[in-house]
Amino acid sequence: MNSESGLGKYGYMVLAVFVLVLGIAAVTVSGSETIGYMKGPADISSLSVSELEDAVYGEIELSKAFLYGCYDISYNTENGIKTPETYSYILYIGNYVSGDAKFIGIEVNEDKIEEMDRIVDESWEAIKAGKPLEEYSQLKITGKIKKMSDDGYTGFANELTKMGIESATIQKNTLRLVLDENGTTDNNMFILFGAGVILILIGSIWSICMILIRHKKKI
């Protein structure tokens, strides 16, 4: 009977490959968000639609966009008392001169409401007067780009409808994305990414060693 049969002959190689595949899977799942965080926020006013949909973190200088108004408020309930916590606004970004622009959401904390509402008023004044927005005082929002919920989109679309924008235009020009000022990367993603890299290294070294050992035995 060959003593190298079973685990002794193939098992360790299979195990090494399994560790390697497991590491690749972990990096694949967590890589996009982790690498996106390490790259830092992208200026979403300069991104194409496909780039924006793939982005993890973004920032926007509001002088580079139109701010249409608030469409949703989230509340914090404590001891039966509801207090406003975050506010979601409608943002129009892109090349609005050529018509290549999109609606997205932007979610901010309560401490920015006064300035956000002022910029909303200035946005409508600029739209009516056909003026550029560079005259605005600067306010930069940085955060995580997340998917807009179905309920969020309903409020988003209803608010645009109230502004006189047609349903077909809303559907065509809305990206169901939200720039969330409070959005952060889940620490578990960093852990998963790091573990994946380690498993890839172990699996690769282990596989190479097994191949070299088997090749040496053949010689």
GROMACS .gro file of C-alpha atoms in nm:
model
  219
    1MET     CA    1   0.000   0.000   0.000
    2ASN     CA    2   0.131   0.345  -0.089
    3SER     CA    3   0.181   0.543   0.233
    4GLU     CA    4   0.145   0.868   0.042
    5SER     CA    5  -0.216   0.793  -0.057
    6GLY     CA    6  -0.508   0.995   0.079
    7LEU     CA    7  -0.428   1.305   0.286
    8GLY     CA    8  -0.053   1.252   0.272
    9LYS     CA    9  -0.048   1.272  -0.108
   10TYR     CA   10  -0.319   1.518  -0.204
   11GLY     CA   11  -0.486   1.642   0.113
   12TYR     CA   12  -0.235   1.910   0.205
   13MET     CA   13  -0.234   2.050  -0.146
   14VAL     CA   14  -0.616   2.061  -0.149
   15LEU     CA   15  -0.609   2.232   0.190
   16ALA     CA   16  -0.357   2.489   0.067
   17VAL     CA   17  -0.571   2.567  -0.237
   18PHE     CA   18  -0.879   2.593  -0.013
   19VAL     CA   19  -0.701   2.849   0.209
   20LEU     CA   20  -0.599   3.044  -0.102
   21VAL     CA   21  -0.953   3.044  -0.244
   22LEU     CA   22  -1.095   3.144   0.094
   23GLY     CA   23  -0.856   3.439   0.108
   24ILE     CA   24  -0.947   3.549  -0.246
   25ALA     CA   25  -1.318   3.532  -0.158
   26ALA     CA   26  -1.266   3.745   0.156
   27VAL     CA   27  -1.071   4.010  -0.037
   28THR     CA   28  -1.332   4.012  -0.315
   29VAL     CA   29  -1.618   4.072  -0.070
   30SER     CA   30  -1.444   4.345   0.129
   31GLY     CA   31  -1.199   4.487  -0.124
   32SER     CA   32  -1.417   4.746  -0.295
   33GLU     CA   33  -1.519   4.924   0.022
   34THR     CA   34  -1.179   4.895   0.193
   35ILE     CA   35  -0.980   5.016  -0.109
   36GLY     CA   36  -1.235   5.291  -0.169
   37TYR     CA   37  -1.186   5.412   0.186
   38MET     CA   38  -0.807   5.406   0.151
   39LYS     CA   39  -0.828   5.609  -0.172
   40GLY     CA   40  -1.023   5.880   0.007
   41PRO     CA   41  -1.337   6.066  -0.107
   42ALA     CA   42  -1.385   6.141  -0.475
   43ASP     CA   43  -1.524   6.472  -0.597
   44ILE     CA   44  -1.868   6.352  -0.706
   45SER     CA   45  -1.931   6.667  -0.910
   46SER     CA   46  -1.671   6.546  -1.162
   47LEU     CA   47  -1.767   6.177  -1.178
   48SER     CA   48  -1.953   6.008  -1.462
   49VAL     CA   49  -2.266   5.807  -1.382
   50SER     CA   50  -2.079   5.476  -1.387
   51GLU     CA   51  -1.798   5.617  -1.170
   52LEU     CA   52  -2.050   5.753  -0.923
   53GLU     CA   53  -2.231   5.420  -0.901
   54ASP     CA   54  -1.900   5.245  -0.825
   55ALA     CA   55  -1.772   5.505  -0.578
   56VAL     CA   56  -1.755   5.425  -0.205
   57TYR     CA   57  -1.669   5.764  -0.055
   58GLY     CA   58  -1.741   6.103  -0.200
   59GLU     CA   59  -1.739   6.474  -0.134
   60ILE     CA   60  -1.914   6.770  -0.288
   61GLU     CA   61  -1.849   7.142  -0.274
   62LEU     CA   62  -2.205   7.272  -0.286
   63SER     CA   63  -2.104   7.567  -0.503
   64LYS     CA   64  -2.066   7.305  -0.779
   65ALA     CA   65  -2.426   7.180  -0.760
   66PHE     CA   66  -2.788   7.285  -0.723
   67LEU     CA   67  -2.954   7.206  -0.391
   68TYR     CA   68  -3.327   7.168  -0.453
   69GLY     CA   69  -3.471   7.115  -0.105
   70CYS     CA   70  -3.528   6.875   0.182
   71TYR     CA   71  -3.721   6.554   0.110
   72ASP     CA   72  -3.685   6.356   0.432
   73ILE     CA   73  -3.609   6.399   0.803
   74SER     CA   74  -3.505   6.119   1.035
   75TYR     CA   75  -3.587   6.145   1.404
   76ASN     CA   76  -3.431   6.019   1.721
   77THR     CA   77  -3.687   5.908   1.980
   78GLU     CA   78  -3.579   5.915   2.342
   79ASN     CA   79  -3.816   5.897   2.641
   80GLY     CA   80  -4.105   5.933   2.402
   81ILE     CA   81  -3.971   6.260   2.261
   82LYS     CA   82  -3.891   6.282   1.888
   83THR     CA   83  -3.614   6.516   1.785
   84PRO     CA   84  -3.480   6.571   1.430
   85GLU     CA   85  -3.146   6.399   1.374
   86THR     CA   86  -3.057   6.402   1.004
   87TYR     CA   87  -3.197   6.580   0.700
   88SER     CA   88  -3.194   6.453   0.341
   89TYR     CA   89  -3.180   6.700   0.053
   90ILE     CA   90  -3.210   6.674  -0.324
   91LEU     CA   91  -2.883   6.744  -0.504
   92TYR     CA   92  -2.846   6.808  -0.877
   93ILE     CA   93  -2.491   6.735  -0.990
   94GLY     CA   94  -2.304   6.707  -1.318
   95ASN     CA   95  -2.290   6.918  -1.630
   96TYR     CA   96  -2.626   7.091  -1.604
   97VAL     CA   97  -2.535   7.327  -1.889
   98SER     CA   98  -2.531   7.037  -2.138
   99GLY     CA   99  -2.817   6.861  -1.963
  100ASP     CA  100  -2.592   6.573  -1.855
  101ALA     CA  101  -2.674   6.594  -1.484
  102LYS     CA  102  -2.839   6.372  -1.226
  103PHE     CA  103  -3.041   6.395  -0.907
  104ILE     CA  104  -2.906   6.221  -0.597
  105GLY     CA  105  -2.972   6.253  -0.226
  106ILE     CA  106  -2.744   6.409   0.035
  107GLU     CA  107  -2.790   6.343   0.406
  108VAL     CA  108  -2.650   6.582   0.667
  109ASN     CA  109  -2.664   6.644   1.040
  110GLU     CA  110  -2.886   6.903   1.203
  111ASP     CA  111  -2.597   7.143   1.264
  112LYS     CA  112  -2.580   7.218   0.890
  113ILE     CA  113  -2.950   7.289   0.835
  114GLU     CA  114  -2.931   7.668   0.847
  115GLU     CA  115  -2.656   7.680   0.586
  116MET     CA  116  -2.818   7.407   0.371
  117ASP     CA  117  -3.150   7.597   0.366
  118ARG     CA  118  -2.968   7.916   0.270
  119ILE     CA  119  -2.801   7.735  -0.021
  120VAL     CA  120  -3.140   7.595  -0.129
  121ASP     CA  121  -3.274   7.952  -0.153
  122GLU     CA  122  -2.965   8.064  -0.342
  123SER     CA  123  -2.993   7.766  -0.578
  124TRP     CA  124  -3.346   7.862  -0.679
  125GLU     CA  125  -3.241   8.225  -0.721
  126ALA     CA  126  -2.955   8.113  -0.945
  127ILE     CA  127  -3.184   7.886  -1.147
  128LYS     CA  128  -3.436   8.167  -1.204
  129ALA     CA  129  -3.165   8.419  -1.291
  130GLY     CA  130  -2.954   8.177  -1.495
  131LYS     CA  131  -2.650   8.259  -1.283
  132PRO     CA  132  -2.355   8.031  -1.203
  133LEU     CA  133  -2.318   7.898  -0.850
  134GLU     CA  134  -1.955   7.995  -0.791
  135GLU     CA  135  -2.072   8.298  -0.594
  136TYR     CA  136  -2.190   8.075  -0.308
  137SER     CA  137  -2.001   8.058   0.017
  138GLN     CA  138  -1.830   7.723   0.033
  139LEU     CA  139  -1.974   7.425   0.215
  140LYS     CA  140  -1.813   7.086   0.157
  141ILE     CA  141  -1.990   6.763   0.253
  142THR     CA  142  -1.794   6.438   0.275
  143GLY     CA  143  -1.939   6.094   0.337
  144LYS     CA  144  -2.018   5.746   0.221
  145ILE     CA  145  -2.222   5.683  -0.093
  146LYS     CA  146  -2.508   5.445  -0.019
  147LYS     CA  147  -2.813   5.312  -0.200
  148MET     CA  148  -3.133   5.509  -0.161
  149SER     CA  149  -3.413   5.309   0.003
  150ASP     CA  150  -3.747   5.259  -0.171
  151ASP     CA  151  -3.921   5.474   0.090
  152GLY     CA  152  -3.652   5.736   0.049
  153TYR     CA  153  -3.703   5.741  -0.328
  154THR     CA  154  -4.079   5.781  -0.286
  155GLY     CA  155  -4.029   6.095  -0.074
  156PHE     CA  156  -3.754   6.211  -0.309
  157ALA     CA  157  -3.975   6.177  -0.619
  158ASN     CA  158  -4.278   6.330  -0.448
  159GLU     CA  159  -4.080   6.638  -0.351
  160LEU     CA  160  -3.950   6.686  -0.706
  161THR     CA  161  -4.305   6.644  -0.838
  162LYS     CA  162  -4.422   6.924  -0.606
  163MET     CA  163  -4.152   7.141  -0.765
  164GLY     CA  164  -4.314   7.090  -1.104
  165ILE     CA  165  -4.071   6.833  -1.244
  166GLU     CA  166  -4.235   6.563  -1.458
  167SER     CA  167  -4.233   6.201  -1.347
  168ALA     CA  168  -4.053   6.083  -1.663
  169THR     CA  169  -3.775   6.337  -1.604
  170ILE     CA  170  -3.741   6.231  -1.241
  171GLN     CA  171  -3.714   5.863  -1.331
  172LYS     CA  172  -3.467   5.928  -1.613
  173ASN     CA  173  -3.236   6.163  -1.421
  174THR     CA  174  -3.238   6.015  -1.071
  175LEU     CA  175  -2.956   5.798  -0.944
  176ARG     CA  176  -3.084   5.618  -0.637
  177LEU     CA  177  -2.779   5.713  -0.437
  178VAL     CA  178  -2.727   5.917  -0.121
  179LEU     CA  179  -2.412   6.090  -0.001
  180ASP     CA  180  -2.437   6.020   0.372
  181GLU     CA  181  -2.234   6.253   0.593
  182ASN     CA  182  -2.252   5.997   0.874
  183GLY     CA  183  -2.164   5.697   0.659
  184THR     CA  184  -1.860   5.502   0.771
  185THR     CA  185  -1.695   5.178   0.666
  186ASP     CA  186  -1.784   4.879   0.879
  187ASN     CA  187  -1.473   4.781   1.077
  188ASN     CA  188  -1.557   4.419   0.999
  189MET     CA  189  -1.474   4.495   0.636
  190PHE     CA  190  -1.120   4.600   0.732
  191ILE     CA  191  -1.080   4.286   0.941
  192LEU     CA  192  -1.215   4.066   0.660
  193PHE     CA  193  -0.986   4.232   0.406
  194GLY     CA  194  -0.678   4.190   0.628
  195ALA     CA  195  -0.766   3.827   0.700
  196GLY     CA  196  -0.814   3.766   0.328
  197VAL     CA  197  -0.471   3.906   0.244
  198ILE     CA  198  -0.309   3.688   0.511
  199LEU     CA  199  -0.491   3.377   0.387
  200ILE     CA  200  -0.381   3.449   0.030
  201LEU     CA  201  -0.019   3.475   0.141
  202ILE     CA  202  -0.040   3.156   0.348
  203GLY     CA  203  -0.221   2.966   0.073
  204SER     CA  204   0.023   3.084  -0.193
  205ILE     CA  205   0.336   3.000   0.008
  206TRP     CA  206   0.189   2.667   0.117
  207SER     CA  207   0.096   2.573  -0.241
  208ILE     CA  208   0.441   2.666  -0.372
  209CYS     CA  209   0.609   2.464  -0.096
  210MET     CA  210   0.395   2.159  -0.172
  211ILE     CA  211   0.473   2.184  -0.543
  212LEU     CA  212   0.847   2.212  -0.474
  213ILE     CA  213   0.837   1.916  -0.234
  214ARG     CA  214   0.656   1.696  -0.484
  215HIS     CA  215   0.891   1.805  -0.762
  216LYS     CA  216   1.194   1.722  -0.545
  217LYS     CA  217   1.053   1.375  -0.471
  218LYS     CA  218   1.015   1.308  -0.842
  219ILE     CA  219   1.380   1.400  -0.899
   0.00000   0.00000   0.00000
